[in-house]
């Protein structure tokens, strides 16, 4: 059995298999051909943080695959009153067929997976947001970006950036990360990505100059400067990120037909200007829709690998 906790746990081939499944199921869905790949299966969805896209896409996705989603807010289940993660895992995984969790520390989801009898999917932790990055890759392909040169401008030490590092280093494309000083990526995750990059041929660079990162890129992306759980740091973060807005003058340095991606929710006037957000709205909302399709690929792949005995990803 495999869990989907981070992109780092999968080979390039496995990640591409999931993307292929997503493309196939998306095409079927678009012709109203709802193949029941996960008939009568239940997906438990545990949320310790807020969500719009993750909740709606997983709940709709499992339903369209022939199953049902159970929305479990931590405020409403005993987890929120202190029942241990490992007990929650041992109970819920005896009743459902797959679990998706959105939580704080990445160790929480690792603990859950350790005790779970069914595959566990990371719906965002403080360290990683892998389902979003699989979605972003699907979106880049649909936008015709075959050889990505991605510029990420903003907070380095967050779930999006870390997942970009994993995606680029596993699939072998170019990623340039520009962050303010003091907001660089986690060093252990950088080290891990650089090891993968050696094998895949990915080019990954880090710096503090948004212009250097964006020059010649064909994908520009960013994320909120204040992630969930960092609300107390809001004022100091907004000061520290001054100069890191993705606006018209910055993006003009990218390739002419460069796309702009944002996982959403977006804060206009902070990490992205209103003008650039609206100019690239087609790509951004295609990306949002693709959560539904990419996650179907991941769920079906995990279901097909329930008897997998490989140690990778465990
Ligand atoms: N991008 C994303 O995960 O959105 P939500 O927080 O709304 O789920
Ligand atoms: N980095 C953001 C992503 C939101 C989808 C956060 O964790 O809040």
PDB file of C-alpha atoms and ligand atoms in Angstrom:
ATOM      1  CA  UNK A   1       0.000   0.000   0.000  1.00  0.00           C
ATOM      2  CA  UNK A   2       1.222   3.504  -0.788  1.00  0.00           C
ATOM      3  CA  UNK A   3       0.410   6.860   0.770  1.00  0.00           C
ATOM      4  CA  UNK A   4       0.564  10.205  -1.055  1.00  0.00           C
ATOM      5  CA  UNK A   5       2.286  12.355   1.567  1.00  0.00           C
ATOM      6  CA  UNK A   6       4.935  14.048  -0.569  1.00  0.00           C
ATOM      7  CA  UNK A   7       6.098  14.011  -4.181  1.00  0.00           C
ATOM      8  CA  UNK A   8       9.517  12.963  -2.877  1.00  0.00           C
ATOM      9  CA  UNK A   9       8.179   9.452  -2.221  1.00  0.00           C
ATOM     10  CA  UNK A  10       7.495   8.709  -5.900  1.00  0.00           C
ATOM     11  CA  UNK A  11       9.535   8.017  -8.989  1.00  0.00           C
ATOM     12  CA  UNK A  12       9.179  10.173 -12.082  1.00  0.00           C
ATOM     13  CA  UNK A  13       7.377   7.300 -13.815  1.00  0.00           C
ATOM     14  CA  UNK A  14       4.884   6.924 -11.007  1.00  0.00           C
ATOM     15  CA  UNK A  15       4.126  10.644 -10.985  1.00  0.00           C
ATOM     16  CA  UNK A  16       3.596  10.579 -14.753  1.00  0.00           C
ATOM     17  CA  UNK A  17       1.304   7.557 -14.408  1.00  0.00           C
ATOM     18  CA  UNK A  18      -0.885   9.593 -12.047  1.00  0.00           C
ATOM     19  CA  UNK A  19      -0.894  12.520 -14.460  1.00  0.00           C
ATOM     20  CA  UNK A  20      -1.821  10.203 -17.352  1.00  0.00           C
ATOM     21  CA  UNK A  21      -4.698   8.791 -15.317  1.00  0.00           C
ATOM     22  CA  UNK A  22      -5.828  12.328 -14.491  1.00  0.00           C
ATOM     23  CA  UNK A  23      -5.807  13.280 -18.177  1.00  0.00           C
ATOM     24  CA  UNK A  24      -7.745  10.153 -19.141  1.00  0.00           C
ATOM     25  CA  UNK A  25     -10.355  10.594 -16.408  1.00  0.00           C
ATOM     26  CA  UNK A  26     -10.659  14.315 -17.151  1.00  0.00           C
ATOM     27  CA  UNK A  27     -11.403  13.531 -20.804  1.00  0.00           C
ATOM     28  CA  UNK A  28     -14.000  10.950 -19.754  1.00  0.00           C
ATOM     29  CA  UNK A  29     -15.601  13.369 -17.293  1.00  0.00           C
ATOM     30  CA  UNK A  30     -15.805  16.080 -19.953  1.00  0.00           C
ATOM     31  CA  UNK A  31     -17.965  13.753 -22.082  1.00  0.00           C
ATOM     32  CA  UNK A  32     -20.108  12.920 -19.016  1.00  0.00           C
ATOM     33  CA  UNK A  33     -18.648   9.431 -18.948  1.00  0.00           C
ATOM     34  CA  UNK A  34     -18.340   8.962 -15.184  1.00  0.00           C
ATOM     35  CA  UNK A  35     -16.473   5.660 -14.911  1.00  0.00           C
ATOM     36  CA  UNK A  36     -16.916   4.260 -11.372  1.00  0.00           C
ATOM     37  CA  UNK A  37     -13.232   3.537 -10.721  1.00  0.00           C
ATOM     38  CA  UNK A  38     -13.820   3.793  -6.958  1.00  0.00           C
ATOM     39  CA  UNK A  39     -17.322   2.377  -6.746  1.00  0.00           C
ATOM     40  CA  UNK A  40     -18.802   2.284  -3.219  1.00  0.00           C
ATOM     41  CA  UNK A  41     -15.563   3.585  -1.715  1.00  0.00           C
ATOM     42  CA  UNK A  42     -15.563   6.130   1.081  1.00  0.00           C
ATOM     43  CA  UNK A  43     -12.990   8.901   1.313  1.00  0.00           C
ATOM     44  CA  UNK A  44     -12.572  10.307   4.824  1.00  0.00           C
ATOM     45  CA  UNK A  45     -11.549  13.983   4.613  1.00  0.00           C
ATOM     46  CA  UNK A  46     -10.052  15.358   7.828  1.00  0.00           C
ATOM     47  CA  UNK A  47      -9.565  19.120   7.954  1.00  0.00           C
ATOM     48  CA  UNK A  48      -7.637  20.865  10.724  1.00  0.00           C
ATOM     49  CA  UNK A  49      -7.357  24.043   8.587  1.00  0.00           C
ATOM     50  CA  UNK A  50      -9.811  25.912   6.348  1.00  0.00           C
ATOM     51  CA  UNK A  51     -10.304  25.021   2.696  1.00  0.00           C
ATOM     52  CA  UNK A  52     -12.396  25.841  -0.339  1.00  0.00           C
ATOM     53  CA  UNK A  53     -10.700  24.037  -3.256  1.00  0.00           C
ATOM     54  CA  UNK A  54      -9.399  20.985  -1.442  1.00  0.00           C
ATOM     55  CA  UNK A  55     -12.716  20.191   0.162  1.00  0.00           C
ATOM     56  CA  UNK A  56     -14.870  20.756  -2.913  1.00  0.00           C
ATOM     57  CA  UNK A  57     -12.512  18.988  -5.337  1.00  0.00           C
ATOM     58  CA  UNK A  58     -12.023  15.871  -3.201  1.00  0.00           C
ATOM     59  CA  UNK A  59     -15.695  15.593  -2.279  1.00  0.00           C
ATOM     60  CA  UNK A  60     -16.854  16.064  -5.868  1.00  0.00           C
ATOM     61  CA  UNK A  61     -14.014  13.897  -7.201  1.00  0.00           C
ATOM     62  CA  UNK A  62     -14.767  10.840  -5.089  1.00  0.00           C
ATOM     63  CA  UNK A  63     -18.481  11.166  -5.890  1.00  0.00           C
ATOM     64  CA  UNK A  64     -17.800  11.289  -9.634  1.00  0.00           C
ATOM     65  CA  UNK A  65     -15.623   8.172  -9.243  1.00  0.00           C
ATOM     66  CA  UNK A  66     -18.575   6.259  -7.761  1.00  0.00           C
ATOM     67  CA  UNK A  67     -17.805   6.765  -4.075  1.00  0.00           C
ATOM     68  CA  UNK A  68     -18.656   9.182  -1.308  1.00  0.00           C
ATOM     69  CA  UNK A  69     -16.688  11.760   0.694  1.00  0.00           C
ATOM     70  CA  UNK A  70     -17.022  12.284   4.443  1.00  0.00           C
ATOM     71  CA  UNK A  71     -16.137  15.818   5.525  1.00  0.00           C
ATOM     72  CA  UNK A  72     -14.597  15.602   8.988  1.00  0.00           C
ATOM     73  CA  UNK A  73     -13.703  18.971  10.465  1.00  0.00           C
ATOM     74  CA  UNK A  74     -11.394  18.585  13.445  1.00  0.00           C
ATOM     75  CA  UNK A  75     -13.752  20.905  15.342  1.00  0.00           C
ATOM     76  CA  UNK A  76     -16.461  18.281  15.032  1.00  0.00           C
ATOM     77  CA  UNK A  77     -14.544  15.068  15.673  1.00  0.00           C
ATOM     78  CA  UNK A  78     -12.760  13.960  18.848  1.00  0.00           C
ATOM     79  CA  UNK A  79      -9.362  14.755  17.287  1.00  0.00           C
ATOM     80  CA  UNK A  80     -10.118  18.407  18.017  1.00  0.00           C
ATOM     81  CA  UNK A  81     -10.652  17.557  21.696  1.00  0.00           C
ATOM     82  CA  UNK A  82      -7.335  15.765  21.989  1.00  0.00           C
ATOM     83  CA  UNK A  83      -7.924  12.201  20.782  1.00  0.00           C
ATOM     84  CA  UNK A  84      -4.494  11.137  19.478  1.00  0.00           C
ATOM     85  CA  UNK A  85      -3.820  11.065  15.746  1.00  0.00           C
ATOM     86  CA  UNK A  86      -2.817   7.417  15.932  1.00  0.00           C
ATOM     87  CA  UNK A  87      -6.122   6.406  17.547  1.00  0.00           C
ATOM     88  CA  UNK A  88      -8.057   8.497  15.034  1.00  0.00           C
ATOM     89  CA  UNK A  89      -6.160   6.694  12.255  1.00  0.00           C
ATOM     90  CA  UNK A  90      -6.839   3.258  13.675  1.00  0.00           C
ATOM     91  CA  UNK A  91     -10.576   3.966  13.989  1.00  0.00           C
ATOM     92  CA  UNK A  92     -11.276   5.825  10.757  1.00  0.00           C
ATOM     93  CA  UNK A  93      -9.138   3.590   8.548  1.00  0.00           C
ATOM     94  CA  UNK A  94     -11.192   0.548   9.608  1.00  0.00           C
ATOM     95  CA  UNK A  95     -14.317   2.175   8.200  1.00  0.00           C
ATOM     96  CA  UNK A  96     -13.257   4.062   5.074  1.00  0.00           C
ATOM     97  CA  UNK A  97     -11.252   3.117   1.977  1.00  0.00           C
ATOM     98  CA  UNK A  98      -8.966   6.154   1.714  1.00  0.00           C
ATOM     99  CA  UNK A  99      -8.217   9.202   3.849  1.00  0.00           C
ATOM    100  CA  UNK A 100      -7.260  12.768   2.929  1.00  0.00           C
ATOM    101  CA  UNK A 101      -5.883  14.995   5.683  1.00  0.00           C
ATOM    102  CA  UNK A 102      -5.137  18.707   5.902  1.00  0.00           C
ATOM    103  CA  UNK A 103      -3.146  19.414   9.034  1.00  0.00           C
ATOM    104  CA  UNK A 104      -0.336  21.499  10.548  1.00  0.00           C
ATOM    105  CA  UNK A 105       2.945  19.627  11.222  1.00  0.00           C
ATOM    106  CA  UNK A 106       3.924  17.146   8.520  1.00  0.00           C
ATOM    107  CA  UNK A 107       4.708  14.675  11.324  1.00  0.00           C
ATOM    108  CA  UNK A 108       0.947  14.565  12.085  1.00  0.00           C
ATOM    109  CA  UNK A 109       0.165  13.049   8.708  1.00  0.00           C
ATOM    110  CA  UNK A 110       3.147  10.708   8.928  1.00  0.00           C
ATOM    111  CA  UNK A 111       1.814   9.501  12.262  1.00  0.00           C
ATOM    112  CA  UNK A 112      -1.652   9.002  10.797  1.00  0.00           C
ATOM    113  CA  UNK A 113      -0.253   7.082   7.813  1.00  0.00           C
ATOM    114  CA  UNK A 114       1.842   4.871  10.062  1.00  0.00           C
ATOM    115  CA  UNK A 115      -1.285   3.634  11.822  1.00  0.00           C
ATOM    116  CA  UNK A 116      -3.657   3.677   8.847  1.00  0.00           C
ATOM    117  CA  UNK A 117      -4.920   0.528   7.144  1.00  0.00           C
ATOM    118  CA  UNK A 118      -5.819   2.518   4.009  1.00  0.00           C
ATOM    119  CA  UNK A 119      -3.962   4.959   1.712  1.00  0.00           C
ATOM    120  CA  UNK A 120      -3.558   8.479   3.103  1.00  0.00           C
ATOM    121  CA  UNK A 121      -3.375  11.605   0.925  1.00  0.00           C
ATOM    122  CA  UNK A 122      -1.792  14.884   1.995  1.00  0.00           C
ATOM    123  CA  UNK A 123      -4.289  17.700   1.452  1.00  0.00           C
ATOM    124  CA  UNK A 124      -1.700  20.237   2.763  1.00  0.00           C
ATOM    125  CA  UNK A 125       0.639  20.325   5.729  1.00  0.00           C
ATOM    126  CA  UNK A 126       2.943  23.117   6.879  1.00  0.00           C
ATOM    127  CA  UNK A 127       5.719  21.472   4.818  1.00  0.00           C
ATOM    128  CA  UNK A 128       4.096  20.223   1.608  1.00  0.00           C
ATOM    129  CA  UNK A 129       1.077  20.630  -0.665  1.00  0.00           C
ATOM    130  CA  UNK A 130       1.687  17.788  -3.161  1.00  0.00           C
ATOM    131  CA  UNK A 131      -1.806  17.484  -4.658  1.00  0.00           C
ATOM    132  CA  UNK A 132      -1.589  21.158  -5.648  1.00  0.00           C
ATOM    133  CA  UNK A 133       1.723  20.604  -7.428  1.00  0.00           C
ATOM    134  CA  UNK A 134       0.420  17.602  -9.366  1.00  0.00           C
ATOM    135  CA  UNK A 135      -2.403  19.908 -10.415  1.00  0.00           C
ATOM    136  CA  UNK A 136       0.038  22.622 -11.407  1.00  0.00           C
ATOM    137  CA  UNK A 137       1.974  20.171 -13.570  1.00  0.00           C
ATOM    138  CA  UNK A 138      -1.234  19.044 -15.304  1.00  0.00           C
ATOM    139  CA  UNK A 139      -2.091  22.709 -15.875  1.00  0.00           C
ATOM    140  CA  UNK A 140       1.342  23.520 -17.321  1.00  0.00           C
ATOM    141  CA  UNK A 141       0.949  20.649 -19.799  1.00  0.00           C
ATOM    142  CA  UNK A 142      -2.517  21.846 -20.797  1.00  0.00           C
ATOM    143  CA  UNK A 143      -1.145  25.357 -21.314  1.00  0.00           C
ATOM    144  CA  UNK A 144       1.462  23.932 -23.695  1.00  0.00           C
ATOM    145  CA  UNK A 145       4.463  24.312 -21.372  1.00  0.00           C
ATOM    146  CA  UNK A 146       6.490  21.261 -22.360  1.00  0.00           C
ATOM    147  CA  UNK A 147       9.858  22.364 -20.939  1.00  0.00           C
ATOM    148  CA  UNK A 148       9.080  24.361 -17.817  1.00  0.00           C
ATOM    149  CA  UNK A 149      11.369  27.143 -16.634  1.00  0.00           C
ATOM    150  CA  UNK A 150       9.548  28.084 -13.453  1.00  0.00           C
ATOM    151  CA  UNK A 151      10.175  31.245 -11.430  1.00  0.00           C
ATOM    152  CA  UNK A 152       8.789  31.111  -7.902  1.00  0.00           C
ATOM    153  CA  UNK A 153       8.760  34.503  -6.201  1.00  0.00           C
ATOM    154  CA  UNK A 154       7.857  34.831  -2.531  1.00  0.00           C
ATOM    155  CA  UNK A 155       7.909  32.788   0.653  1.00  0.00           C
ATOM    156  CA  UNK A 156      10.520  30.044   0.427  1.00  0.00           C
ATOM    157  CA  UNK A 157       9.806  28.244   3.633  1.00  0.00           C
ATOM    158  CA  UNK A 158       6.326  27.098   2.831  1.00  0.00           C
ATOM    159  CA  UNK A 159       4.384  24.106   1.603  1.00  0.00           C
ATOM    160  CA  UNK A 160       4.086  25.376  -2.000  1.00  0.00           C
ATOM    161  CA  UNK A 161       7.766  26.163  -2.513  1.00  0.00           C
ATOM    162  CA  UNK A 162       8.862  22.906  -0.940  1.00  0.00           C
ATOM    163  CA  UNK A 163       6.524  20.981  -3.210  1.00  0.00           C
ATOM    164  CA  UNK A 164       7.809  22.901  -6.249  1.00  0.00           C
ATOM    165  CA  UNK A 165      11.314  21.780  -5.231  1.00  0.00           C
ATOM    166  CA  UNK A 166      10.157  18.174  -5.135  1.00  0.00           C
ATOM    167  CA  UNK A 167       8.247  18.332  -8.426  1.00  0.00           C
ATOM    168  CA  UNK A 168      11.078  20.014 -10.333  1.00  0.00           C
ATOM    169  CA  UNK A 169      13.770  17.766  -8.903  1.00  0.00           C
ATOM    170  CA  UNK A 170      11.818  14.568  -9.594  1.00  0.00           C
ATOM    171  CA  UNK A 171      10.622  15.478 -13.090  1.00  0.00           C
ATOM    172  CA  UNK A 172      13.842  17.247 -14.119  1.00  0.00           C
ATOM    173  CA  UNK A 173      12.881  20.797 -15.032  1.00  0.00           C
ATOM    174  CA  UNK A 174      14.262  24.242 -14.217  1.00  0.00           C
ATOM    175  CA  UNK A 175      13.101  26.029 -11.065  1.00  0.00           C
ATOM    176  CA  UNK A 176      14.367  29.406  -9.846  1.00  0.00           C
ATOM    177  CA  UNK A 177      13.351  30.445  -6.345  1.00  0.00           C
ATOM    178  CA  UNK A 178      13.544  34.093  -5.212  1.00  0.00           C
ATOM    179  CA  UNK A 179      12.779  34.794  -1.563  1.00  0.00           C
ATOM    180  CA  UNK A 180      13.516  37.583   0.901  1.00  0.00           C
ATOM    181  CA  UNK A 181      16.440  36.981   3.242  1.00  0.00           C
ATOM    182  CA  UNK A 182      15.223  35.045   6.260  1.00  0.00           C
ATOM    183  CA  UNK A 183      12.431  33.366   4.290  1.00  0.00           C
ATOM    184  CA  UNK A 184      14.513  30.817   2.367  1.00  0.00           C
ATOM    185  CA  UNK A 185      13.440  27.206   1.841  1.00  0.00           C
ATOM    186  CA  UNK A 186      14.055  24.608   4.516  1.00  0.00           C
ATOM    187  CA  UNK A 187      17.682  23.454   4.167  1.00  0.00           C
ATOM    188  CA  UNK A 188      16.933  19.743   4.567  1.00  0.00           C
ATOM    189  CA  UNK A 189      14.344  19.911   1.815  1.00  0.00           C
ATOM    190  CA  UNK A 190      16.806  21.811  -0.409  1.00  0.00           C
ATOM    191  CA  UNK A 191      19.430  19.118   0.177  1.00  0.00           C
ATOM    192  CA  UNK A 192      16.968  16.380  -0.684  1.00  0.00           C
ATOM    193  CA  UNK A 193      15.864  18.194  -3.851  1.00  0.00           C
ATOM    194  CA  UNK A 194      19.455  18.702  -4.976  1.00  0.00           C
ATOM    195  CA  UNK A 195      20.087  14.962  -4.642  1.00  0.00           C
ATOM    196  CA  UNK A 196      17.034  14.184  -6.812  1.00  0.00           C
ATOM    197  CA  UNK A 197      18.065  16.928  -9.239  1.00  0.00           C
ATOM    198  CA  UNK A 198      21.409  15.226  -9.869  1.00  0.00           C
ATOM    199  CA  UNK A 199      19.551  12.162 -11.075  1.00  0.00           C
ATOM    200  CA  UNK A 200      16.824  13.925 -13.070  1.00  0.00           C
ATOM    201  CA  UNK A 201      18.911  16.745 -14.547  1.00  0.00           C
ATOM    202  CA  UNK A 202      16.766  19.454 -12.938  1.00  0.00           C
ATOM    203  CA  UNK A 203      18.332  22.890 -12.640  1.00  0.00           C
ATOM    204  CA  UNK A 204      17.395  24.501  -9.333  1.00  0.00           C
ATOM    205  CA  UNK A 205      18.641  27.898  -8.231  1.00  0.00           C
ATOM    206  CA  UNK A 206      18.009  30.099  -5.198  1.00  0.00           C
ATOM    207  CA  UNK A 207      18.372  33.836  -4.749  1.00  0.00           C
ATOM    208  CA  UNK A 208      16.923  37.061  -3.401  1.00  0.00           C
ATOM    209  CA  UNK A 209      16.287  38.848  -6.712  1.00  0.00           C
ATOM    210  CA  UNK A 210      12.807  38.357  -8.243  1.00  0.00           C
ATOM    211  CA  UNK A 211      13.992  39.900 -11.517  1.00  0.00           C
ATOM    212  CA  UNK A 212      16.827  37.393 -11.888  1.00  0.00           C
ATOM    213  CA  UNK A 213      14.428  34.499 -11.262  1.00  0.00           C
ATOM    214  CA  UNK A 214      11.761  35.726 -13.694  1.00  0.00           C
ATOM    215  CA  UNK A 215      14.020  36.691 -16.599  1.00  0.00           C
ATOM    216  CA  UNK A 216      13.261  34.270 -19.463  1.00  0.00           C
ATOM    217  CA  UNK A 217      10.933  32.045 -17.422  1.00  0.00           C
ATOM    218  CA  UNK A 218       7.873  30.490 -19.069  1.00  0.00           C
ATOM    219  CA  UNK A 219       5.966  29.938 -15.818  1.00  0.00           C
ATOM    220  CA  UNK A 220       5.802  32.534 -13.027  1.00  0.00           C
ATOM    221  CA  UNK A 221       4.230  31.614  -9.735  1.00  0.00           C
ATOM    222  CA  UNK A 222       3.857  32.750  -6.145  1.00  0.00           C
ATOM    223  CA  UNK A 223       1.851  32.029  -3.006  1.00  0.00           C
ATOM    224  CA  UNK A 224       0.447  33.979  -0.104  1.00  0.00           C
ATOM    225  CA  UNK A 225       3.013  35.661   2.142  1.00  0.00           C
ATOM    226  CA  UNK A 226       1.021  34.612   5.214  1.00  0.00           C
ATOM    227  CA  UNK A 227       0.176  30.916   5.244  1.00  0.00           C
ATOM    228  CA  UNK A 228      -2.454  29.356   7.470  1.00  0.00           C
ATOM    229  CA  UNK A 229      -1.146  29.317  11.021  1.00  0.00           C
ATOM    230  CA  UNK A 230       1.112  32.379  10.483  1.00  0.00           C
ATOM    231  CA  UNK A 231      -1.571  35.006  11.068  1.00  0.00           C
ATOM    232  CA  UNK A 232       0.328  36.458  14.055  1.00  0.00           C
ATOM    233  CA  UNK A 233       3.309  37.251  11.786  1.00  0.00           C
ATOM    234  CA  UNK A 234       1.210  39.065   9.198  1.00  0.00           C
ATOM    235  CA  UNK A 235       2.562  42.597   9.728  1.00  0.00           C
ATOM    236  CA  UNK A 236       6.241  41.663   9.839  1.00  0.00           C
ATOM    237  CA  UNK A 237       5.836  39.390   6.808  1.00  0.00           C
ATOM    238  CA  UNK A 238       4.195  42.096   4.720  1.00  0.00           C
ATOM    239  CA  UNK A 239       7.149  44.356   5.507  1.00  0.00           C
ATOM    240  CA  UNK A 240       9.720  41.638   4.773  1.00  0.00           C
ATOM    241  CA  UNK A 241       8.149  40.795   1.399  1.00  0.00           C
ATOM    242  CA  UNK A 242       8.129  44.363   0.156  1.00  0.00           C
ATOM    243  CA  UNK A 243       9.384  44.253  -3.458  1.00  0.00           C
ATOM    244  CA  UNK A 244       8.266  40.662  -4.058  1.00  0.00           C
ATOM    245  CA  UNK A 245       4.914  41.430  -5.675  1.00  0.00           C
ATOM    246  CA  UNK A 246       4.381  39.794  -9.071  1.00  0.00           C
ATOM    247  CA  UNK A 247       3.249  42.769 -11.133  1.00  0.00           C
ATOM    248  CA  UNK A 248       3.386  43.896 -14.746  1.00  0.00           C
ATOM    249  CA  UNK A 249       6.934  45.202 -14.587  1.00  0.00           C
ATOM    250  CA  UNK A 250       8.283  41.965 -13.069  1.00  0.00           C
ATOM    251  CA  UNK A 251       6.406  39.604 -15.369  1.00  0.00           C
ATOM    252  CA  UNK A 252       7.451  41.608 -18.437  1.00  0.00           C
ATOM    253  CA  UNK A 253      10.909  40.039 -17.961  1.00  0.00           C
ATOM    254  CA  UNK A 254       9.501  36.536 -18.496  1.00  0.00           C
ATOM    255  CA  UNK A 255       8.949  34.950 -21.912  1.00  0.00           C
ATOM    256  CA  UNK A 256       6.233  36.705 -23.905  1.00  0.00           C
ATOM    257  CA  UNK A 257       3.721  33.868 -23.586  1.00  0.00           C
ATOM    258  CA  UNK A 258       4.660  32.966 -19.993  1.00  0.00           C
ATOM    259  CA  UNK A 259       1.821  31.714 -17.839  1.00  0.00           C
ATOM    260  CA  UNK A 260       1.129  32.755 -14.250  1.00  0.00           C
ATOM    261  CA  UNK A 261      -0.031  30.194 -11.686  1.00  0.00           C
ATOM    262  CA  UNK A 262      -1.391  30.731  -8.180  1.00  0.00           C
ATOM    263  CA  UNK A 263      -2.736  27.950  -5.956  1.00  0.00           C
ATOM    264  CA  UNK A 264      -5.226  30.398  -4.403  1.00  0.00           C
ATOM    265  CA  UNK A 265      -6.501  32.009  -2.286  1.00  0.00           C
ATOM    266  CA  UNK A 266      -4.720  35.101  -3.665  1.00  0.00           C
ATOM    267  CA  UNK A 267      -4.174  38.414  -1.910  1.00  0.00           C
ATOM    268  CA  UNK A 268      -4.194  41.108  -4.575  1.00  0.00           C
ATOM    269  CA  UNK A 269      -1.876  43.999  -3.915  1.00  0.00           C
ATOM    270  CA  UNK A 270       0.406  41.769  -1.827  1.00  0.00           C
ATOM    271  CA  UNK A 271       1.955  38.777  -3.648  1.00  0.00           C
ATOM    272  CA  UNK A 272       0.269  39.619  -6.974  1.00  0.00           C
ATOM    273  CA  UNK A 273      -1.145  42.779  -8.518  1.00  0.00           C
ATOM    274  CA  UNK A 274      -4.814  42.987  -9.464  1.00  0.00           C
ATOM    275  CA  UNK A 275      -3.799  43.593 -13.089  1.00  0.00           C
ATOM    276  CA  UNK A 276      -1.642  40.486 -13.399  1.00  0.00           C
ATOM    277  CA  UNK A 277      -4.115  38.332 -11.526  1.00  0.00           C
ATOM    278  CA  UNK A 278      -6.957  39.283 -13.865  1.00  0.00           C
ATOM    279  CA  UNK A 279      -4.771  39.095 -16.971  1.00  0.00           C
ATOM    280  CA  UNK A 280      -3.934  35.477 -16.130  1.00  0.00           C
ATOM    281  CA  UNK A 281      -7.322  34.509 -14.698  1.00  0.00           C
ATOM    282  CA  UNK A 282      -7.882  31.808 -17.357  1.00  0.00           C
ATOM    283  CA  UNK A 283      -4.760  29.930 -16.289  1.00  0.00           C
ATOM    284  CA  UNK A 284      -5.380  30.463 -12.583  1.00  0.00           C
ATOM    285  CA  UNK A 285      -8.933  29.134 -12.679  1.00  0.00           C
ATOM    286  CA  UNK A 286      -8.003  26.254 -14.998  1.00  0.00           C
ATOM    287  CA  UNK A 287      -5.453  25.405 -12.300  1.00  0.00           C
ATOM    288  CA  UNK A 288      -8.212  25.566  -9.670  1.00  0.00           C
ATOM    289  CA  UNK A 289     -10.480  23.277 -11.722  1.00  0.00           C
ATOM    290  CA  UNK A 290      -7.643  20.846 -12.304  1.00  0.00           C
ATOM    291  CA  UNK A 291      -7.562  20.049  -8.585  1.00  0.00           C
ATOM    292  CA  UNK A 292     -10.620  17.921  -9.305  1.00  0.00           C
ATOM    293  CA  UNK A 293      -8.970  16.029 -12.154  1.00  0.00           C
ATOM    294  CA  UNK A 294      -5.417  15.648 -10.799  1.00  0.00           C
ATOM    295  CA  UNK A 295      -6.681  14.255  -7.499  1.00  0.00           C
ATOM    296  CA  UNK A 296      -8.840  11.680  -9.277  1.00  0.00           C
ATOM    297  CA  UNK A 297      -5.658  10.439 -10.961  1.00  0.00           C
ATOM    298  CA  UNK A 298      -3.934  10.198  -7.574  1.00  0.00           C
ATOM    299  CA  UNK A 299      -6.855   8.425  -5.867  1.00  0.00           C
ATOM    300  CA  UNK A 300      -7.271   5.877  -8.665  1.00  0.00           C
ATOM    301  CA  UNK A 301      -3.505   5.256  -8.782  1.00  0.00           C
ATOM    302  CA  UNK A 302      -3.395   4.637  -5.011  1.00  0.00           C
ATOM    303  CA  UNK A 303      -6.351   2.287  -5.302  1.00  0.00           C
ATOM    304  CA  UNK A 304      -4.558   0.351  -8.041  1.00  0.00           C
ATOM    305  CA  UNK A 305      -1.484   0.023  -5.780  1.00  0.00           C
ATOM    306  CA  UNK A 306      -3.150  -1.227  -2.598  1.00  0.00           C
ATOM    307  CA  UNK A 307      -1.143  -4.452  -2.788  1.00  0.00           C
ATOM    308  CA  UNK A 308       2.104  -2.737  -3.716  1.00  0.00           C
ATOM    309  CA  UNK A 309       4.973  -4.103  -1.630  1.00  0.00           C
ATOM    310  CA  UNK A 310       7.631  -1.580  -2.729  1.00  0.00           C
ATOM    311  CA  UNK A 311       9.187   0.278   0.179  1.00  0.00           C
ATOM    312  CA  UNK A 312       9.275   3.627  -1.628  1.00  0.00           C
ATOM    313  CA  UNK A 313       6.674   5.983  -0.229  1.00  0.00           C
ATOM    314  CA  UNK A 314       6.166   4.034   2.989  1.00  0.00           C
TER     315      UNK A 314
HETATM  316  N1  LIG B   1      -5.154  25.829  -3.046  1.00  0.00           N
HETATM  317  C1  LIG B   1      -5.814  25.284  -2.018  1.00  0.00           C
HETATM  318  O1  LIG B   1      -5.415  24.268  -1.451  1.00  0.00           O
HETATM  319  O2  LIG B   1      -6.976  25.919  -1.698  1.00  0.00           O
HETATM  320  P1  LIG B   1      -7.872  25.688  -0.415  1.00  0.00           P
HETATM  321  O3  LIG B   1      -7.082  26.141   0.782  1.00  0.00           O
HETATM  322  O4  LIG B   1      -9.095  26.498  -0.644  1.00  0.00           O
HETATM  323  O5  LIG B   1      -8.192  24.215  -0.307  1.00  0.00           O
HETATM  324  N1  LIG B   2       0.834  28.312   1.668  1.00  0.00           N
HETATM  325  C1  LIG B   2      -0.604  28.426   1.771  1.00  0.00           C
HETATM  326  C2  LIG B   2      -1.274  27.575   0.756  1.00  0.00           C
HETATM  327  C3  LIG B   2      -2.776  27.667   0.754  1.00  0.00           C
HETATM  328  C4  LIG B   2      -3.421  26.713  -0.194  1.00  0.00           C
HETATM  329  C5  LIG B   2      -1.037  28.062   3.173  1.00  0.00           C
HETATM  330  O1  LIG B   2      -0.516  27.104   3.725  1.00  0.00           O
HETATM  331  O2  LIG B   2      -1.897  28.756   3.729  1.00  0.00           O
END
